Amino acid sequence: MDIKGSEKKEGEAQKKSPFDLIFSQIQRKKSDKGKSDIFQVKKFFKVFDKEATKTANPKDDQDSDNKSVPGDQVDCKKGNEETSPIKEEDELDSETSGWLKVKEFMEKFGKKAEYQFINLNNCGLTATGIKELGSLMPFMPDAEEIDLSWNELVGGSMMLLTPHLGHVSSLRILSLSNCGLTVNDAGALGEALQHIPNLQVLDLSWNNGLGGALSRLTQHFTSNCELKALNLTECSLKAEDGDSLAQAISKMSRIEVLELSENKELGSTMKNITEELKNCSCLWVLKLRSTCLHQDSISYLSSAFQYWPYLRKLDLSCNKATSGGFCEAAARLTAFKQLEMLDIHQCCLSRADVTALTQVIPLLSNLQFLDISSNKSIGLSSEHLFSRLRFLPKLKSVNISNCTLKKESFAGLAEASHYLMDLQMLDLSWNKCVGGNLNLLSGALQSATGLQSLLLSSCNLVTQDLAVIASAAQNGHLERLEQLDIAYNDTVPDEGWSLFFESVSALKNIVELDISLRPASSRECGPWFIHLLSNLVKLPKLKELGMQRWALSAAERQQLSRIQAEMKINVHYD
């Protein structure tokens, strides 16, 4: 549909994702290169312009000399000519000294002063620092992003900063996660919203003090609110906060990202929240992990699916009371033609839920990330759910850990994985049936050449399973593997470990490797330890090595410590 004039520009602006804001800032920073010398350059050009004017108009100078002007008028004119450049230079000096103060302030925290980004994340800020930052705001008018996250000591001092936010009216991103915000801080931030009308991203996550006080902030939201992303993860929100949030959402028609995870009392108000979200057609990301959703909540939510045609990420995980609620909701998932991530792990899915999902999964053709882990009924059902993953060619990440897989369902997954050419992460941990059957995945390991993470913790692996991994590595099929977790597999004998470590040098890009034993175990290293030592130096990118519960002798510790120091590897052992 064609749109004309300003309506077209507004429509295009609405389609921009908040994630694009950060990327666009990087491009703008490149164009600002050399701006740090602007004040010295300005002085030069002002003098240059003045001299150029005199040279270009010599006649005007002669006429002015020949004219008869009363003495007081001459003095007045001369005074104006003399004071004007002085005033301009004073202003430049003020700006220069102000920016120098900004640089000195940022350097105190080991940060670099930037024109558009104030980054003081995790700097140990206190109320004194917040007060000083507020006083420097007039010298940072171009700031578009302020990140003060992970400074817990600034709680209760926002009123020292918020009155000065009017100097950064172009501010678009404000991050205050884990800042120990209080009730008064919520009120101060709310009052400051009128001074930053262009704010598009607000991150207040991990501030438990906001619980019961959200209305102090949201009551200041206006009907033309520009906010596109709101993060309130783990803020101890109460039921009354859910009602306040619903009222705020009614004013945020442009919202694209809404994160409300880890607020366990929001489930009771989900109906009101969902009703207002029906007007948010631009929604891209909705995260409701561990919010005590129940069957009715899922029903309310699914009734709104048709109103979010652009939704790409949906997280409903860790809501155990939703069991049985996906029978109806699953069919409505087909409204998400662009859905890329679906996370419903630890939702106690019933067999009926799994059956419904089996019918829908093939229709989510754009799905890239699927997490259905910690749902026991997944493994108890037939293999059809996994066999239908073949219809999702864009899948990059599959997590089905702790699903009590049976050999039949694992075989179905192995068959489907041949079609997952873009697979980057596969988590099969805590599925005992994998042990002795990993050879079923050998073909998949050959086709998924982009695999970066393979997690097989507590799978009852045996020697032949490690032989499959070793063979795939030697043949170059695991060239891009960065993370390999084969911990808690006490079932592997020394022979299996020797076979694995003889070929581990083929994992050139490995960054994390975990071979730890179970917490209650203890076992001496076998002959394979010498192969481990000789091959560690051949793994240039290795940073983390898990070896917990392996009993090392004094000599083995010494050898490992030497390589650890040389290679700068973090080795975790008891």
Coordinates of C-alpha atoms in Angstrom, one line a residue:
M1 CA 0.0 0.0 0.0
D2 CA 1.4 3.4 -1.0
I3 CA 1.8 6.0 1.7
K4 CA 2.5 9.7 1.0
G5 CA 4.3 12.5 2.6
S6 CA 4.8 12.6 6.3
E7 CA 2.7 9.4 6.9
K8 CA 5.2 7.5 4.9
K9 CA 8.1 8.8 7.0
E10 CA 6.3 8.0 10.2
G11 CA 5.5 4.5 9.0
E12 CA 9.1 3.9 8.2
A13 CA 10.2 5.1 11.6
Q14 CA 7.8 2.8 13.3
K15 CA 9.3 -0.2 11.5
K16 CA 12.8 0.4 12.9
S17 CA 13.8 -2.0 15.6
P18 CA 15.4 -0.7 18.8
F19 CA 18.3 -3.0 18.0
D20 CA 18.9 -0.8 14.9
L21 CA 19.4 2.2 17.2
I22 CA 22.6 0.8 18.6
F23 CA 23.9 -0.1 15.1
S24 CA 23.1 3.3 13.6
Q25 CA 25.0 5.0 16.5
I26 CA 28.1 3.1 15.5
Q27 CA 27.8 4.5 12.0
R28 CA 27.3 8.0 13.3
K29 CA 30.4 7.7 15.6
K30 CA 32.5 7.1 12.5
S31 CA 31.2 10.3 11.0
D32 CA 32.1 12.2 14.1
K33 CA 35.8 11.3 13.8
G34 CA 38.0 14.3 14.4
K35 CA 35.3 16.1 16.4
S36 CA 37.5 16.3 19.5
D37 CA 39.6 19.1 17.9
I38 CA 36.6 21.2 17.0
F39 CA 37.0 23.9 19.6
Q40 CA 40.6 24.8 18.5
V41 CA 39.6 24.7 14.9
K42 CA 36.6 27.0 15.5
K43 CA 38.9 29.8 16.8
F44 CA 41.1 29.6 13.7
F45 CA 38.2 29.8 11.3
K46 CA 36.5 32.7 13.2
V47 CA 39.7 34.8 12.9
F48 CA 40.1 33.7 9.3
D49 CA 36.5 34.6 8.4
K50 CA 37.0 38.1 9.9
E51 CA 40.2 38.8 8.0
A52 CA 38.6 37.5 4.8
T53 CA 35.7 39.9 5.2
K54 CA 38.1 42.8 5.5
T55 CA 40.0 41.8 2.4
A56 CA 36.9 41.3 0.3
N57 CA 35.5 44.7 1.1
P58 CA 38.4 47.3 1.1
K59 CA 36.2 50.0 -0.2
D60 CA 33.9 49.7 2.8
D61 CA 36.9 50.3 5.0
Q62 CA 38.0 53.4 3.0
D63 CA 34.4 54.8 3.1
S64 CA 34.2 54.3 6.7
D65 CA 37.5 56.2 7.2
N66 CA 36.4 59.2 5.0
K67 CA 33.0 59.5 6.8
S68 CA 32.6 62.0 9.6
V69 CA 31.2 60.3 12.7
P70 CA 30.6 61.8 16.1
G71 CA 33.2 60.7 18.6
D72 CA 30.8 58.9 20.9
Q73 CA 29.4 56.9 18.0
V74 CA 32.8 55.9 16.9
D75 CA 33.7 54.7 20.4
C76 CA 30.5 52.8 20.6
K77 CA 31.1 51.1 17.2
K78 CA 34.7 50.3 18.1
G79 CA 33.6 48.8 21.4
N80 CA 31.1 46.5 19.7
E81 CA 33.8 45.3 17.2
E82 CA 36.1 44.5 20.1
T83 CA 33.7 42.8 22.5
S84 CA 31.9 40.6 20.0
P85 CA 34.9 38.3 19.2
I86 CA 35.9 38.3 22.8
K87 CA 32.4 37.1 23.8
E88 CA 32.6 34.4 21.1
E89 CA 36.0 33.3 22.3
D90 CA 34.7 33.2 25.9
E91 CA 31.9 30.9 24.8
L92 CA 34.4 28.6 23.0
D93 CA 36.6 28.6 26.0
S94 CA 33.7 27.7 28.2
E95 CA 32.7 24.8 25.9
T96 CA 36.3 23.6 25.7
S97 CA 36.8 23.6 29.4
G98 CA 33.4 21.9 29.9
W99 CA 34.4 19.1 27.5
L100 CA 37.7 18.8 29.3
K101 CA 35.8 18.3 32.6
V102 CA 33.7 15.6 30.9
K103 CA 36.9 13.8 29.7
E104 CA 38.5 14.0 33.2
F105 CA 35.3 12.7 34.8
M106 CA 35.1 9.7 32.4
E107 CA 38.8 8.9 32.8
K108 CA 38.3 8.6 36.6
F109 CA 36.2 5.5 35.8
G110 CA 38.5 4.2 33.1
K111 CA 36.1 5.2 30.4
K112 CA 36.5 7.2 27.2
A113 CA 34.4 10.4 26.7
E114 CA 32.2 10.2 23.6
Y115 CA 29.8 12.7 22.2
Q116 CA 26.8 10.4 21.7
F117 CA 27.4 7.7 24.3
I118 CA 27.8 8.0 28.1
N119 CA 29.0 4.6 29.2
L120 CA 29.5 4.2 32.9
N121 CA 28.3 0.6 33.1
N122 CA 29.7 -1.2 36.2
C123 CA 31.9 1.6 37.4
G124 CA 31.2 1.7 41.1
L125 CA 29.3 4.9 40.8
T126 CA 27.9 6.6 44.0
A127 CA 25.5 9.5 44.6
T128 CA 28.5 11.8 44.4
G129 CA 29.3 10.6 40.9
I130 CA 25.7 10.9 39.8
K131 CA 25.6 14.5 41.1
E132 CA 28.8 15.4 39.2
L133 CA 27.5 13.7 36.0
G134 CA 24.3 15.8 36.3
S135 CA 26.4 19.0 36.4
L136 CA 28.2 18.0 33.2
M137 CA 25.1 17.3 31.2
P138 CA 25.1 20.9 29.6
F139 CA 28.5 19.9 27.9
M140 CA 27.1 16.7 26.4
P141 CA 24.0 17.9 24.4
D142 CA 24.6 15.3 21.6
A143 CA 24.3 12.3 23.9
E144 CA 21.8 9.7 22.5
E145 CA 22.6 6.8 24.9
I146 CA 23.3 6.7 28.7
D147 CA 24.3 3.4 30.3
L148 CA 24.6 3.5 34.1
S149 CA 23.8 -0.2 34.7
W150 CA 25.3 -2.3 37.4
N151 CA 26.0 0.5 39.8
E152 CA 24.0 -0.6 42.8
L153 CA 25.1 2.3 45.0
V154 CA 23.3 5.0 42.9
G155 CA 19.9 3.9 44.2
G156 CA 18.1 6.8 45.8
S157 CA 20.1 9.5 44.0
M158 CA 18.3 9.7 40.6
M159 CA 16.9 13.1 41.5
L160 CA 20.4 14.5 41.4
L161 CA 20.6 13.5 37.7
T162 CA 17.0 13.7 36.3
P163 CA 16.6 17.6 36.4
H164 CA 19.6 17.9 34.1
L165 CA 18.3 15.4 31.4
G166 CA 16.7 18.4 29.6
H167 CA 20.2 19.1 28.3
V168 CA 20.2 15.8 26.4
S169 CA 16.8 16.1 24.8
S170 CA 18.0 13.8 21.9
L171 CA 18.4 10.9 24.4
R172 CA 17.1 7.7 22.9
I173 CA 18.5 4.9 25.1
L174 CA 18.6 4.9 28.9
S175 CA 19.9 1.8 30.7
L176 CA 19.6 1.6 34.5
S177 CA 19.6 -2.1 35.2
N178 CA 20.7 -3.3 38.6
C179 CA 21.1 0.2 40.0
G180 CA 19.2 -0.3 43.3
L181 CA 16.5 2.1 42.2
T182 CA 13.9 3.1 44.9
V183 CA 10.4 4.4 44.9
N184 CA 11.6 8.0 44.8
D185 CA 13.9 7.2 41.8
A186 CA 10.8 5.8 39.9
G187 CA 9.0 9.1 40.6
A188 CA 12.1 11.2 39.5
L189 CA 12.5 9.2 36.3
G190 CA 8.8 9.6 35.5
E191 CA 9.0 13.4 35.9
A192 CA 12.0 13.5 33.7
L193 CA 10.3 11.8 30.8
Q194 CA 8.9 15.2 29.6
H195 CA 12.5 16.4 29.1
I196 CA 13.5 13.4 27.0
P197 CA 10.6 13.0 24.5
N198 CA 12.6 11.0 22.0
L199 CA 13.4 8.2 24.5
Q200 CA 12.9 4.8 22.7
V201 CA 14.7 2.3 24.9
L202 CA 14.3 2.1 28.7
D203 CA 16.0 -0.7 30.7
L204 CA 15.2 -0.9 34.4
S205 CA 15.7 -4.6 34.9
W206 CA 16.9 -6.1 38.1
N207 CA 15.7 -3.3 40.3
N208 CA 13.7 -5.0 43.0
G209 CA 12.8 -1.6 44.6
L210 CA 10.4 -0.9 41.8
G211 CA 8.0 -3.5 43.0
G212 CA 4.7 -1.8 44.1
A213 CA 6.0 1.6 42.8
L214 CA 5.8 1.3 39.0
S215 CA 2.9 3.7 38.8
R216 CA 5.2 6.5 40.0
L217 CA 6.9 6.1 36.6
T218 CA 4.1 5.0 34.3
Q219 CA 1.7 7.8 35.2
H220 CA 3.9 10.2 33.3
F221 CA 3.7 8.2 30.0
T222 CA 2.0 10.4 27.4
S223 CA -0.3 9.2 24.7
N224 CA 2.3 10.0 22.0
C225 CA 4.9 7.9 23.8
E226 CA 7.9 7.1 21.5
L227 CA 9.1 4.1 23.6
K228 CA 9.9 1.1 21.6
A229 CA 11.7 -1.2 24.1
L230 CA 10.9 -1.6 27.8
N231 CA 12.8 -4.0 30.0
L232 CA 11.5 -4.7 33.5
T233 CA 13.1 -8.2 34.1
E234 CA 13.1 -9.3 37.8
C235 CA 11.8 -6.1 39.3
S236 CA 9.6 -7.8 42.0
L237 CA 6.5 -6.3 40.3
K238 CA 3.2 -6.8 42.1
A239 CA -0.3 -7.3 40.8
E240 CA -1.0 -3.6 41.1
D241 CA 2.1 -2.9 39.0
G242 CA 0.6 -5.2 36.3
D243 CA -2.4 -2.9 36.2
S244 CA -0.2 0.2 36.0
L245 CA 1.8 -1.5 33.2
A246 CA -1.4 -2.3 31.3
Q247 CA -2.4 1.4 31.4
A248 CA 1.1 2.4 30.2
I249 CA 1.0 -0.1 27.4
S250 CA -2.2 1.6 26.1
K251 CA 0.0 4.6 25.4
M252 CA 2.9 2.7 23.8
S253 CA 1.4 1.7 20.5
R254 CA 4.9 1.7 19.0
I255 CA 6.4 -0.8 21.5
E256 CA 8.6 -3.5 19.8
V257 CA 10.4 -5.1 22.7
L258 CA 8.7 -6.0 26.1
E259 CA 10.6 -8.0 28.7
L260 CA 8.8 -8.8 31.9
S261 CA 10.5 -12.1 32.9
E262 CA 11.0 -13.2 36.5
N263 CA 8.1 -11.2 38.0
K264 CA 6.2 -13.9 39.6
E265 CA 3.0 -12.0 40.5
L266 CA 2.3 -10.7 36.9
G267 CA 0.5 -13.9 35.9
S268 CA -2.6 -12.8 37.7
T269 CA -2.9 -9.5 35.7
M270 CA -1.9 -11.0 32.3
K271 CA -5.5 -10.7 31.0
N272 CA -5.4 -6.9 31.3
I273 CA -1.9 -6.6 29.9
T274 CA -2.7 -8.8 27.0
E275 CA -5.8 -6.7 26.2
E276 CA -3.7 -3.6 25.8
L277 CA -1.0 -5.5 23.9
K278 CA -3.6 -6.2 21.1
N279 CA -3.0 -2.6 20.0
C280 CA 0.7 -3.1 19.7
S281 CA 1.0 -4.4 16.2
C282 CA 4.8 -3.6 16.0
L283 CA 5.7 -6.1 18.7
W284 CA 8.8 -8.0 17.9
V285 CA 10.0 -9.5 21.2
L286 CA 7.8 -10.7 24.1
K287 CA 9.5 -12.4 27.1
L288 CA 7.4 -13.7 30.0
R289 CA 9.7 -16.3 31.5
S290 CA 8.8 -17.3 35.1
T291 CA 5.9 -15.0 35.5
C292 CA 3.6 -17.6 37.0
L293 CA 1.5 -18.0 33.9
H294 CA -1.3 -20.6 34.0
Q295 CA -3.6 -22.3 31.5
D296 CA -5.9 -19.3 31.3
S297 CA -2.9 -16.9 30.8
I298 CA -1.8 -18.9 27.8
S299 CA -5.3 -18.7 26.4
Y300 CA -5.5 -14.9 26.9
L301 CA -2.1 -14.5 25.2
S302 CA -2.8 -16.8 22.3
S303 CA -6.0 -14.8 21.6
A304 CA -3.7 -11.8 20.8
F305 CA -1.3 -13.7 18.6
Q306 CA -3.1 -12.5 15.4
Y307 CA -2.4 -8.9 16.4
W308 CA 1.4 -9.3 16.3
P309 CA 2.3 -10.2 12.7
Y310 CA 5.9 -9.1 13.2
L311 CA 6.7 -11.1 16.4
R312 CA 10.1 -12.8 16.2
K313 CA 10.9 -13.9 19.7
L314 CA 8.5 -15.5 22.2
D315 CA 9.6 -16.7 25.6
L316 CA 7.0 -18.4 27.8
S317 CA 9.5 -20.6 29.6
C318 CA 9.6 -21.7 33.3
N319 CA 5.8 -21.4 33.7
K320 CA 5.0 -24.9 35.0
A321 CA 1.3 -24.2 35.6
T322 CA 0.7 -23.8 31.8
S323 CA 0.6 -27.5 31.4
G324 CA -2.3 -28.3 29.0
G325 CA -2.6 -24.7 27.9
F326 CA -0.8 -25.2 24.6
C327 CA -3.4 -27.5 23.1
E328 CA -5.3 -24.5 21.9
A329 CA -2.4 -22.0 21.8
A330 CA -0.2 -24.1 19.6
A331 CA -2.5 -23.7 16.5
R332 CA -2.5 -20.0 17.0
L333 CA 1.3 -19.9 16.7
T334 CA 0.9 -20.1 13.0
A335 CA 0.0 -16.4 13.0
F336 CA 3.7 -15.7 13.6
K337 CA 5.0 -15.9 10.0
Q338 CA 8.3 -14.4 11.0
L339 CA 8.8 -16.2 14.4
E340 CA 12.5 -16.9 14.9
M341 CA 12.7 -17.9 18.5
L342 CA 10.3 -20.1 20.6
D343 CA 11.3 -20.9 24.2
I344 CA 8.9 -23.0 26.2
H345 CA 11.3 -25.0 28.3
Q346 CA 10.2 -26.2 31.7
C347 CA 6.5 -25.7 31.0
C348 CA 5.5 -29.2 32.1
L349 CA 4.0 -29.8 28.6
S350 CA 1.4 -32.5 28.6
R351 CA 1.2 -35.2 25.9
A352 CA -1.7 -33.3 24.4
D353 CA 0.5 -30.2 24.2
V354 CA 3.2 -32.1 22.5
T355 CA 0.8 -33.6 20.0
A356 CA -0.5 -30.1 19.2
L357 CA 3.0 -28.7 18.8
T358 CA 3.9 -31.6 16.5
Q359 CA 1.2 -30.4 14.1
V360 CA 2.3 -26.8 14.2
I361 CA 6.1 -27.0 14.2
P362 CA 6.5 -27.7 10.4
L363 CA 4.6 -24.4 9.7
L364 CA 7.1 -22.2 11.6
S365 CA 9.4 -22.1 8.6
N366 CA 11.5 -19.1 9.9
L367 CA 12.2 -20.6 13.3
Q368 CA 15.9 -20.4 14.2
F369 CA 16.0 -21.1 18.0
L370 CA 13.9 -23.8 19.6
D371 CA 14.1 -24.6 23.3
I372 CA 11.7 -27.3 24.6
S373 CA 14.1 -28.7 27.2
S374 CA 13.0 -29.9 30.7
N375 CA 9.7 -31.2 29.4
K376 CA 9.5 -34.9 30.3
S377 CA 6.6 -35.6 28.0
I378 CA 8.7 -34.7 25.0
G379 CA 10.6 -37.9 25.3
L380 CA 7.6 -40.0 26.2
S381 CA 5.8 -39.1 23.0
S382 CA 6.5 -40.7 19.6
E383 CA 9.4 -39.5 17.5
H384 CA 7.2 -37.5 15.2
L385 CA 7.9 -34.1 16.8
F386 CA 11.6 -34.5 16.2
S387 CA 11.3 -36.0 12.7
R388 CA 9.3 -32.9 11.7
L389 CA 12.2 -30.6 12.5
R390 CA 13.4 -31.3 9.0
F391 CA 10.8 -28.8 7.8
L392 CA 12.7 -26.0 9.7
P393 CA 15.8 -25.5 7.5
K394 CA 16.8 -22.3 9.2
L395 CA 17.2 -23.8 12.7
K396 CA 20.4 -22.7 14.3
S397 CA 19.8 -23.8 17.9
V398 CA 18.0 -26.8 19.3
N399 CA 17.8 -27.4 23.1
I400 CA 16.1 -30.7 24.1
S401 CA 18.1 -31.4 27.3
N402 CA 16.5 -33.3 30.1
C403 CA 13.5 -34.5 28.0
T404 CA 13.8 -38.2 28.9
L405 CA 14.4 -39.1 25.3
K406 CA 13.9 -42.7 24.2
K407 CA 16.0 -44.4 21.6
E408 CA 13.1 -44.0 19.0
S409 CA 12.7 -40.3 19.5
F410 CA 16.5 -39.8 19.5
A411 CA 16.6 -41.7 16.2
G412 CA 13.9 -39.4 14.8
L413 CA 16.0 -36.3 15.8
A414 CA 19.1 -37.8 14.3
E415 CA 17.3 -38.4 11.0
A416 CA 15.9 -34.9 10.9
S417 CA 19.2 -33.3 11.8
H418 CA 20.6 -34.3 8.4
Y419 CA 18.4 -31.5 7.0
L420 CA 19.5 -28.8 9.5
M421 CA 22.5 -27.5 7.5
D422 CA 22.7 -24.2 9.5
L423 CA 22.7 -25.9 13.0
Q424 CA 25.1 -24.1 15.4
M425 CA 24.0 -25.3 18.8
L426 CA 22.7 -28.7 19.9
D427 CA 22.0 -29.6 23.5
L428 CA 21.2 -33.2 24.3
S429 CA 22.3 -33.1 27.9
W430 CA 20.7 -35.3 30.6
N431 CA 19.2 -37.7 28.1
K432 CA 20.7 -41.1 29.0
C433 CA 19.6 -42.8 25.8
V434 CA 22.3 -40.9 23.9
G435 CA 25.0 -43.1 25.5
G436 CA 26.0 -45.8 23.1
N437 CA 23.9 -44.3 20.3
L438 CA 25.8 -41.2 19.3
N439 CA 26.7 -42.9 16.1
L440 CA 23.2 -42.1 14.9
L441 CA 24.3 -38.4 14.8
S442 CA 27.5 -39.1 12.8
G443 CA 25.8 -38.1 9.6
A444 CA 24.4 -34.9 11.1
L445 CA 27.9 -34.0 12.4
Q446 CA 29.2 -34.2 8.9
S447 CA 26.4 -32.0 7.4
A448 CA 26.3 -29.4 10.1
T449 CA 29.7 -28.0 9.4
G450 CA 28.8 -24.7 11.2
L451 CA 28.2 -26.4 14.6
Q452 CA 29.7 -24.2 17.4
S453 CA 28.2 -25.8 20.6
L454 CA 27.7 -29.5 21.3
L455 CA 26.4 -30.2 24.8
L456 CA 26.3 -33.8 25.9
S457 CA 26.5 -33.5 29.7
S458 CA 25.3 -36.5 31.7
C459 CA 24.4 -38.7 28.7
N460 CA 26.0 -42.0 29.8
L461 CA 28.5 -41.7 27.1
V462 CA 30.9 -44.7 26.4
T463 CA 34.1 -45.2 24.4
Q464 CA 32.3 -45.6 21.1
D465 CA 30.5 -42.2 21.6
L466 CA 33.8 -40.4 22.1
A467 CA 35.1 -42.3 19.0
V468 CA 32.3 -40.6 17.0
I469 CA 33.4 -37.2 18.2
A470 CA 37.1 -37.9 17.6
S471 CA 36.4 -39.2 14.1
A472 CA 34.2 -36.1 13.2
A473 CA 37.0 -33.8 14.5
Q474 CA 39.8 -35.6 12.6
N475 CA 37.7 -35.4 9.4
G476 CA 37.3 -31.6 9.8
H477 CA 33.6 -31.8 10.4
L478 CA 33.9 -29.9 13.8
E479 CA 36.2 -27.3 12.6
R480 CA 34.1 -24.4 13.9
L481 CA 33.2 -26.0 17.3
E482 CA 33.8 -23.6 20.1
Q483 CA 32.1 -25.3 23.0
L484 CA 32.1 -29.0 23.9
D485 CA 30.5 -30.2 27.1
I486 CA 31.0 -33.9 27.9
A487 CA 31.0 -33.5 31.7
Y488 CA 29.3 -35.9 34.1
N489 CA 29.9 -38.9 31.9
D490 CA 31.6 -41.1 34.5
T491 CA 30.7 -44.0 32.3
V492 CA 33.6 -43.3 29.9
P493 CA 36.6 -45.5 30.7
D494 CA 40.3 -44.4 30.4
E495 CA 40.4 -45.9 27.0
G496 CA 37.7 -43.6 25.8
W497 CA 39.4 -40.5 27.2
S498 CA 42.7 -41.5 25.6
L499 CA 41.0 -41.9 22.2
F500 CA 39.4 -38.5 22.5
F501 CA 42.5 -36.6 23.7
E502 CA 44.6 -38.1 21.0
S503 CA 42.5 -36.3 18.4
V504 CA 41.4 -33.2 20.4
S505 CA 44.1 -31.1 18.6
A506 CA 41.8 -31.1 15.6
L507 CA 39.4 -28.8 17.4
K508 CA 41.3 -25.7 16.4
N509 CA 38.6 -23.2 17.4
I510 CA 37.6 -24.8 20.7
V511 CA 37.2 -22.2 23.5
E512 CA 35.4 -24.2 26.2
L513 CA 35.9 -27.8 27.0
D514 CA 34.4 -29.5 30.1
I515 CA 35.2 -33.1 31.1
S516 CA 34.3 -32.8 34.8
L517 CA 32.9 -35.7 36.8
R518 CA 29.7 -35.8 38.8
P519 CA 29.7 -33.9 42.1
A520 CA 29.8 -37.0 44.2
S521 CA 32.6 -38.6 42.2
S522 CA 36.4 -38.7 42.4
R523 CA 38.7 -40.5 40.1
E524 CA 42.4 -40.5 39.2
C525 CA 43.6 -39.5 35.8
G526 CA 44.7 -42.4 33.6
P527 CA 47.2 -42.6 30.8
W528 CA 45.1 -40.1 28.8
F529 CA 46.5 -37.2 30.9
I530 CA 49.7 -37.2 28.9
H531 CA 47.7 -36.8 25.7
L532 CA 45.8 -33.9 27.3
L533 CA 49.0 -32.1 28.2
S534 CA 50.6 -32.6 24.8
N535 CA 47.6 -31.4 22.9
L536 CA 46.6 -28.4 25.0
V537 CA 49.4 -26.4 23.5
K538 CA 47.9 -27.1 20.1
L539 CA 44.6 -25.4 21.0
P540 CA 45.3 -21.7 20.7
K541 CA 41.8 -20.5 21.4
L542 CA 41.1 -22.6 24.5
K543 CA 40.1 -20.4 27.4
E544 CA 38.1 -22.6 29.8
L545 CA 38.9 -26.2 30.8
G546 CA 36.6 -28.0 33.3
M547 CA 38.3 -30.9 35.2
Q548 CA 36.4 -30.9 38.5
R549 CA 36.5 -34.1 40.6
W550 CA 39.5 -35.5 38.7
A551 CA 42.1 -36.3 41.4
L552 CA 45.4 -34.9 40.2
S553 CA 48.8 -35.8 41.7
A554 CA 51.3 -33.1 42.7
A555 CA 53.3 -33.7 39.5
E556 CA 50.2 -33.5 37.4
R557 CA 49.1 -30.3 39.0
Q558 CA 52.5 -28.8 38.4
Q559 CA 52.5 -29.7 34.7
L560 CA 49.0 -28.4 34.3
S561 CA 49.8 -25.2 36.1
R562 CA 52.8 -24.5 33.8
I563 CA 50.7 -25.0 30.6
Q564 CA 47.9 -23.0 32.2
A565 CA 50.2 -20.0 32.7
E566 CA 51.8 -20.3 29.3
M567 CA 48.5 -20.6 27.4
K568 CA 46.5 -18.4 29.7
I569 CA 43.8 -21.0 30.2
N570 CA 41.4 -21.1 33.1
V571 CA 41.5 -24.6 34.4
H572 CA 38.8 -25.6 36.9
Y573 CA 39.8 -28.5 39.1
D574 CA 39.5 -29.5 42.7

